[in-house]
Amino acid sequence: MISSAFAAALAAGRNAFNQRVRDAQRHYPAFRTDVLQRFLADEVDGVVGAVDPARAGAVADAAVDVALALVGRALVGPAARADTPAAVWRTLLPRYADLVAKYPDTVPAMLTNAAIHLDTLPGVRGADWIAQLAALAPRTATVDELRVVGQVAAWRAGAAHFRAGAIAAADALPAALALAAFGARDDDAWPDLRARIGADPWWRADGADVTAGREVGGFTGFGGAFAAPPEVRAGADGFVVRAGERCHLLLADAYGAVLLAATPGEFDRAVPGGAVRVDARRIAPDLPADGLAVCASGPTLALTSPYTHAIRVLPREPR
C-alpha cells in the first residue's frame, strides 16, 4: 500500500511510467516487476511523502528512473548483495527531504551511486556511512555540503583512500558541520582538529582505542582477497602487497583499511619489511614466530606470516 501523495503522482504520469517499465523490461533481462512494486512501496513512498507536496510529482518522476535501474541491476530486492542502496531510500533520503525536493534529479542519484560504490569496497561499512549521514542531516543545508560530509562519512566508515581528500574537502564546510562530520565536540576548534587528524592517521576525535589494529585480506577460497600468504613492502602511501600473481596497494588508518589494484612493478620498487621488533614496541601476534615479518610505512605497521592469508595492520606507536 502506498500513500495517497505517491499514488496521485504515479496516476498523473501513468502512461509515461508504464512505458518506462516496459523499456526497463526490455533493457534488463532479469527485471522483476514484483521487486519494483515492493521497492516503490517500501522505500520510495517514504521519500515522496516526506517532501513538500508541491514537489511530490517531480520527486516521484526522478525516483522511478533510479528505481528501475536499481531493480534491473539487482541492486535491491532478494538478489541484492547488500542493503545499502535500499537503506539510502529508506533511511537517508527522507531525512534530506528539503534537498531532495529542491534537487530531485541530483540528490537521490548521488547518494544511491555512492552507496553502490561503497558496497564494492571490501571492509567498508555501509551501515556506518548511512548512520553518520543520517545524524548529520539536520546540520547539512546544501548539496555541496552533503557531498563533502558523504565523503568524510565514507572515510570514517572504512574507505581509507578517501582520507586526504575528505580532510581537504572539509575546509569548505562551516566549522560546526566539519566538527560534527569528524565526530568531534562542538567546542573543539576546527583548525586544531584538522591539524591533528592530518598529522596522525591513527588518531580519532572520539578517542576510540585503535591499538589492536585490524586484519585485512584473507583466503580467496573463503571470500578473501589473497590466493596465497601475502608479502608486504612499504610504499610511498601505504603498503604494496603481492599474493600469488596479484598485487595490491594497502591503505590503513584508524577507521579502516582498503586494498586497491597495484602492479608487479610497484611491488618490485617498494621497500621490503624487517624484523618483528620495531622501535621500542613488542608485537606479539597469535602466530608462529617462524617466518613472521613486520613492515613499517610511516606511522603504520603491517604484520605477515606464511601461516595466514591475512595481514594485521596497526599503529606503529602505542595509543
Coordinates of C-alpha atoms in Angstrom, one line a residue:
M1 CA 0.0 0.0 0.0
I2 CA 1.4 3.4 -1.0
S3 CA 0.5 6.8 0.3
S4 CA -2.1 9.0 -1.4
A5 CA 0.6 11.5 -2.4
F6 CA 2.7 8.9 -4.2
A7 CA -0.4 7.3 -5.7
A8 CA -1.5 10.6 -7.1
A9 CA 1.9 11.3 -8.6
L10 CA 2.0 7.9 -10.3
A11 CA -1.5 8.3 -11.6
A12 CA -0.7 11.7 -13.1
G13 CA 2.1 10.2 -15.2
R14 CA 0.7 6.7 -15.6
N15 CA 1.3 6.3 -19.3
A16 CA 4.8 7.6 -19.2
F17 CA 5.7 5.4 -16.1
N18 CA 4.2 2.3 -17.7
Q19 CA 6.3 2.9 -20.8
R20 CA 9.5 3.3 -18.8
V21 CA 8.7 0.0 -17.1
R22 CA 8.3 -1.7 -20.5
D23 CA 11.6 -0.2 -21.6
A24 CA 13.3 -1.5 -18.5
Q25 CA 11.9 -5.0 -19.0
R26 CA 13.5 -5.0 -22.5
H27 CA 16.8 -3.5 -21.3
Y28 CA 17.3 -5.7 -18.2
P29 CA 16.6 -9.4 -18.9
A30 CA 16.2 -10.2 -15.2
F31 CA 13.9 -7.3 -14.4
R32 CA 11.3 -8.2 -11.9
T33 CA 8.1 -6.2 -11.7
D34 CA 7.3 -7.5 -8.2
V35 CA 10.6 -6.2 -6.9
L36 CA 9.9 -2.8 -8.4
Q37 CA 6.5 -2.7 -6.8
R38 CA 7.9 -3.6 -3.4
F39 CA 10.7 -1.1 -3.6
L40 CA 8.4 1.7 -4.6
A41 CA 6.0 0.9 -1.7
D42 CA 8.7 0.2 1.0
E43 CA 11.4 2.7 0.1
V44 CA 10.4 5.3 -2.4
D45 CA 7.0 6.0 -0.9
G46 CA 8.5 7.3 2.3
V47 CA 10.7 9.8 0.3
V48 CA 7.8 11.1 -1.7
G49 CA 5.7 11.5 1.4
A50 CA 8.5 13.4 3.2
V51 CA 8.8 16.2 0.6
D52 CA 6.7 19.3 0.0
P53 CA 3.5 18.1 -1.6
A54 CA 4.0 20.6 -4.4
R55 CA 7.3 18.8 -5.3
A56 CA 5.9 15.2 -5.0
G57 CA 5.4 14.8 -8.7
A58 CA 8.9 15.8 -9.6
V59 CA 10.4 13.7 -6.9
A60 CA 8.3 10.7 -7.9
D61 CA 9.4 11.1 -11.6
A62 CA 13.1 11.1 -10.7
A63 CA 12.7 8.3 -8.2
V64 CA 11.1 6.0 -10.7
D65 CA 14.1 6.3 -13.0
V66 CA 16.5 5.4 -10.2
A67 CA 14.3 2.6 -9.0
L68 CA 14.1 1.0 -12.5
A69 CA 17.9 0.9 -12.7
L70 CA 18.3 -0.5 -9.2
V71 CA 15.8 -3.3 -9.8
G72 CA 17.1 -4.0 -13.3
R73 CA 20.7 -4.4 -12.0
A74 CA 19.5 -6.5 -8.9
L75 CA 20.9 -3.8 -6.5
V76 CA 17.7 -4.0 -4.5
G77 CA 15.4 -6.9 -3.7
P78 CA 16.2 -10.5 -2.7
A79 CA 19.1 -10.9 -5.1
A80 CA 20.9 -7.7 -3.9
R81 CA 24.4 -8.2 -2.4
A82 CA 23.9 -5.5 0.2
D83 CA 21.2 -3.5 1.7
T84 CA 23.0 -0.1 1.4
P85 CA 21.2 1.2 -1.7
A86 CA 17.8 0.4 -0.3
A87 CA 18.8 1.9 3.0
V88 CA 19.6 5.2 1.3
W89 CA 15.9 5.4 0.3
R90 CA 14.5 4.0 3.5
T91 CA 16.7 5.9 6.0
L92 CA 18.7 8.8 4.4
L93 CA 16.5 10.5 1.7
P94 CA 13.5 11.2 4.0
R95 CA 15.9 13.0 6.4
Y96 CA 17.2 15.1 3.5
A97 CA 13.7 15.8 2.2
D98 CA 14.3 19.5 1.7
L99 CA 17.3 18.9 -0.6
V100 CA 15.5 16.1 -2.4
A101 CA 12.6 18.4 -3.1
K102 CA 14.9 21.1 -4.5
Y103 CA 17.1 18.7 -6.4
P104 CA 15.2 15.5 -7.2
D105 CA 17.4 14.7 -10.2
T106 CA 20.6 15.1 -8.2
V107 CA 20.4 14.1 -4.5
P108 CA 18.7 10.7 -4.7
A109 CA 21.0 9.5 -7.6
M110 CA 24.1 11.0 -5.9
L111 CA 23.6 9.1 -2.6
T112 CA 22.4 5.9 -4.3
N113 CA 25.5 5.8 -6.6
A114 CA 27.8 6.5 -3.6
A115 CA 26.2 3.6 -1.7
I116 CA 26.6 1.3 -4.7
H117 CA 30.3 2.3 -4.9
L118 CA 31.0 1.7 -1.2
D119 CA 29.4 -1.7 -1.5
T120 CA 32.2 -2.7 -4.0
L121 CA 34.9 -1.9 -1.4
P122 CA 35.5 -4.9 0.9
G123 CA 35.7 -3.8 4.5
V124 CA 33.8 -0.6 4.1
R125 CA 30.9 -0.5 6.5
G126 CA 27.9 0.8 4.6
A127 CA 25.7 0.8 7.6
D128 CA 28.1 3.2 9.4
W129 CA 28.1 5.5 6.4
I130 CA 24.3 5.6 6.5
A131 CA 24.2 6.2 10.2
Q132 CA 26.7 9.1 10.0
L133 CA 24.9 10.8 7.2
A134 CA 21.5 10.4 8.9
A135 CA 22.9 12.0 12.1
L136 CA 24.3 15.0 10.1
A137 CA 21.1 15.7 8.1
P138 CA 19.8 18.5 10.4
R139 CA 23.1 20.4 10.0
T140 CA 23.5 19.9 6.2
A141 CA 22.0 22.7 4.2
T142 CA 23.3 22.4 0.6
V143 CA 24.1 19.7 -1.9
D144 CA 27.8 20.7 -1.8
E145 CA 27.8 20.2 2.0
L146 CA 26.1 16.9 1.5
R147 CA 28.7 15.8 -1.0
V148 CA 31.6 16.6 1.4
V149 CA 30.0 15.1 4.5
G150 CA 29.3 12.0 2.4
Q151 CA 33.0 11.8 1.6
V152 CA 34.0 12.2 5.2
A153 CA 31.5 9.7 6.3
A154 CA 32.8 7.2 3.7
W155 CA 36.3 7.6 5.0
R156 CA 35.2 7.1 8.6
A157 CA 33.2 4.0 7.5
G158 CA 36.4 2.4 6.3
A159 CA 37.3 3.9 2.9
A160 CA 40.9 4.7 3.9
H161 CA 41.8 6.0 0.5
F162 CA 39.3 8.9 0.9
R163 CA 41.2 10.2 3.9
A164 CA 43.3 13.0 2.3
G165 CA 40.5 14.2 0.1
A166 CA 38.0 14.2 2.9
I167 CA 40.2 16.3 5.1
A168 CA 40.9 18.8 2.4
A169 CA 37.2 19.0 1.3
A170 CA 36.1 19.6 4.8
D171 CA 37.8 23.0 4.8
A172 CA 34.8 24.2 2.7
L173 CA 32.3 23.3 5.4
P174 CA 31.0 25.6 8.1
A175 CA 33.3 24.8 11.1
A176 CA 30.4 23.4 13.2
L177 CA 29.5 21.0 10.4
A178 CA 33.1 20.0 9.9
L179 CA 33.5 19.2 13.5
A180 CA 30.3 17.1 13.6
A181 CA 31.3 15.2 10.4
F182 CA 34.6 14.2 12.1
G183 CA 32.9 13.1 15.3
A184 CA 34.4 15.9 17.4
R185 CA 32.8 18.1 20.1
D186 CA 31.1 21.3 19.1
D187 CA 33.5 23.3 21.3
D188 CA 36.6 22.0 19.5
A189 CA 38.5 24.3 17.1
W190 CA 38.4 23.1 13.5
P191 CA 42.0 24.2 12.6
D192 CA 43.4 22.3 15.6
L193 CA 41.3 19.2 14.9
R194 CA 42.3 19.3 11.2
A195 CA 46.0 19.6 12.1
R196 CA 45.8 16.6 14.5
I197 CA 43.9 14.4 12.1
G198 CA 46.2 15.3 9.2
A199 CA 49.3 14.5 11.2
D200 CA 48.3 11.2 12.6
P201 CA 46.1 8.7 10.6
W202 CA 45.6 6.6 13.7
W203 CA 44.2 9.4 15.8
R204 CA 40.4 9.7 16.3
A205 CA 38.4 12.6 17.6
D206 CA 36.2 10.3 19.6
G207 CA 39.1 8.7 21.4
A208 CA 38.3 5.2 20.3
D209 CA 41.0 2.6 21.1
V210 CA 42.7 1.5 17.8
T211 CA 45.8 -0.1 19.3
A212 CA 44.9 -3.6 18.1
G213 CA 44.5 -2.5 14.5
R214 CA 42.6 -4.8 12.1
E215 CA 43.1 -7.8 9.8
V216 CA 42.9 -7.3 6.0
G217 CA 42.8 -9.8 3.2
G218 CA 42.0 -13.5 3.9
F219 CA 42.0 -16.5 1.7
T220 CA 40.1 -16.2 -1.7
G221 CA 38.5 -19.6 -1.1
F222 CA 36.7 -18.1 1.9
G223 CA 35.8 -14.8 0.1
G224 CA 39.1 -13.0 0.9
A225 CA 41.5 -11.2 -1.4
F226 CA 44.6 -13.4 -1.3
A227 CA 45.2 -16.7 -3.1
A228 CA 48.5 -17.2 -1.2
P229 CA 50.0 -15.8 2.1
P230 CA 50.9 -12.2 1.2
E231 CA 54.2 -10.5 1.0
V232 CA 54.2 -6.8 2.1
R233 CA 56.5 -3.9 1.2
A234 CA 56.5 -0.3 2.2
G235 CA 55.2 2.1 -0.5
A236 CA 55.0 5.8 -0.6
D237 CA 51.4 6.0 0.6
G238 CA 51.0 2.7 2.4
F239 CA 52.0 -0.8 1.6
V240 CA 52.3 -2.8 -1.7
V241 CA 51.2 -6.4 -1.4
R242 CA 51.9 -9.4 -3.5
A243 CA 49.8 -12.6 -3.1
G244 CA 50.3 -15.2 -5.8
E245 CA 50.1 -13.4 -9.1
R246 CA 48.2 -10.4 -7.9
C247 CA 49.4 -7.1 -6.4
H248 CA 47.6 -4.6 -4.3
L249 CA 48.0 -1.2 -2.6
L250 CA 47.0 -1.5 1.1
L251 CA 46.0 1.7 2.8
A252 CA 45.0 1.7 6.5
D253 CA 44.2 4.1 9.3
A254 CA 42.1 4.4 12.4
Y255 CA 38.9 3.9 10.6
G256 CA 39.6 1.1 8.2
A257 CA 41.7 -0.5 5.5
V258 CA 41.3 -1.0 1.8
L259 CA 43.0 -3.0 -0.9
L260 CA 43.3 -1.3 -4.3
A261 CA 44.8 -2.6 -7.5
A262 CA 48.6 -2.4 -7.9
T263 CA 51.2 -3.7 -10.4
P264 CA 54.1 -6.0 -10.0
G265 CA 56.4 -3.1 -10.9
E266 CA 55.1 -1.2 -7.9
F267 CA 55.8 -4.1 -5.7
D268 CA 59.4 -4.5 -7.0
R269 CA 60.1 -0.8 -6.4
A270 CA 58.8 -0.9 -2.8
V271 CA 60.9 -1.4 0.3
P272 CA 61.0 -4.9 2.0
G273 CA 60.0 -5.3 5.6
G274 CA 62.2 -6.2 8.5
A275 CA 62.2 -7.9 11.9
V276 CA 59.3 -8.3 14.4
R277 CA 60.6 -5.6 16.9
V278 CA 60.1 -2.1 15.7
D279 CA 61.4 0.9 17.8
A280 CA 60.6 0.1 21.5
R281 CA 57.3 -1.7 20.8
R282 CA 57.0 -5.5 21.1
I283 CA 54.4 -7.1 18.8
A284 CA 53.0 -10.5 20.0
P285 CA 50.5 -11.8 17.4
D286 CA 48.9 -15.2 17.9
L287 CA 51.1 -16.8 15.1
P288 CA 54.2 -19.0 15.0
A289 CA 57.5 -17.0 15.2
D290 CA 58.8 -18.8 12.1
G291 CA 58.6 -16.5 9.1
L292 CA 56.8 -13.8 11.0
A293 CA 57.6 -10.4 9.5
V294 CA 56.7 -6.8 10.0
C295 CA 56.9 -3.9 7.6
A296 CA 56.7 -0.2 8.6
S297 CA 55.2 2.6 6.4
G298 CA 55.3 5.9 8.3
P299 CA 53.1 5.5 11.4
T300 CA 51.6 2.1 10.4
L301 CA 52.9 -1.5 10.8
A302 CA 51.9 -4.5 8.7
L303 CA 52.4 -8.0 10.1
T304 CA 52.5 -11.1 7.8
S305 CA 53.1 -14.8 8.3
P306 CA 53.5 -17.7 5.9
Y307 CA 50.8 -19.4 8.1
T308 CA 48.0 -16.9 7.3
H309 CA 46.4 -15.2 4.3
A310 CA 45.6 -12.1 6.4
I311 CA 47.6 -9.0 7.1
R312 CA 47.4 -7.3 10.5
V313 CA 47.8 -3.5 10.2
L314 CA 48.1 -1.4 13.4
P315 CA 49.6 1.9 14.6
R316 CA 53.4 1.9 15.0
E317 CA 53.2 3.8 18.3
P318 CA 51.1 2.7 21.2
R319 CA 47.9 4.9 21.5

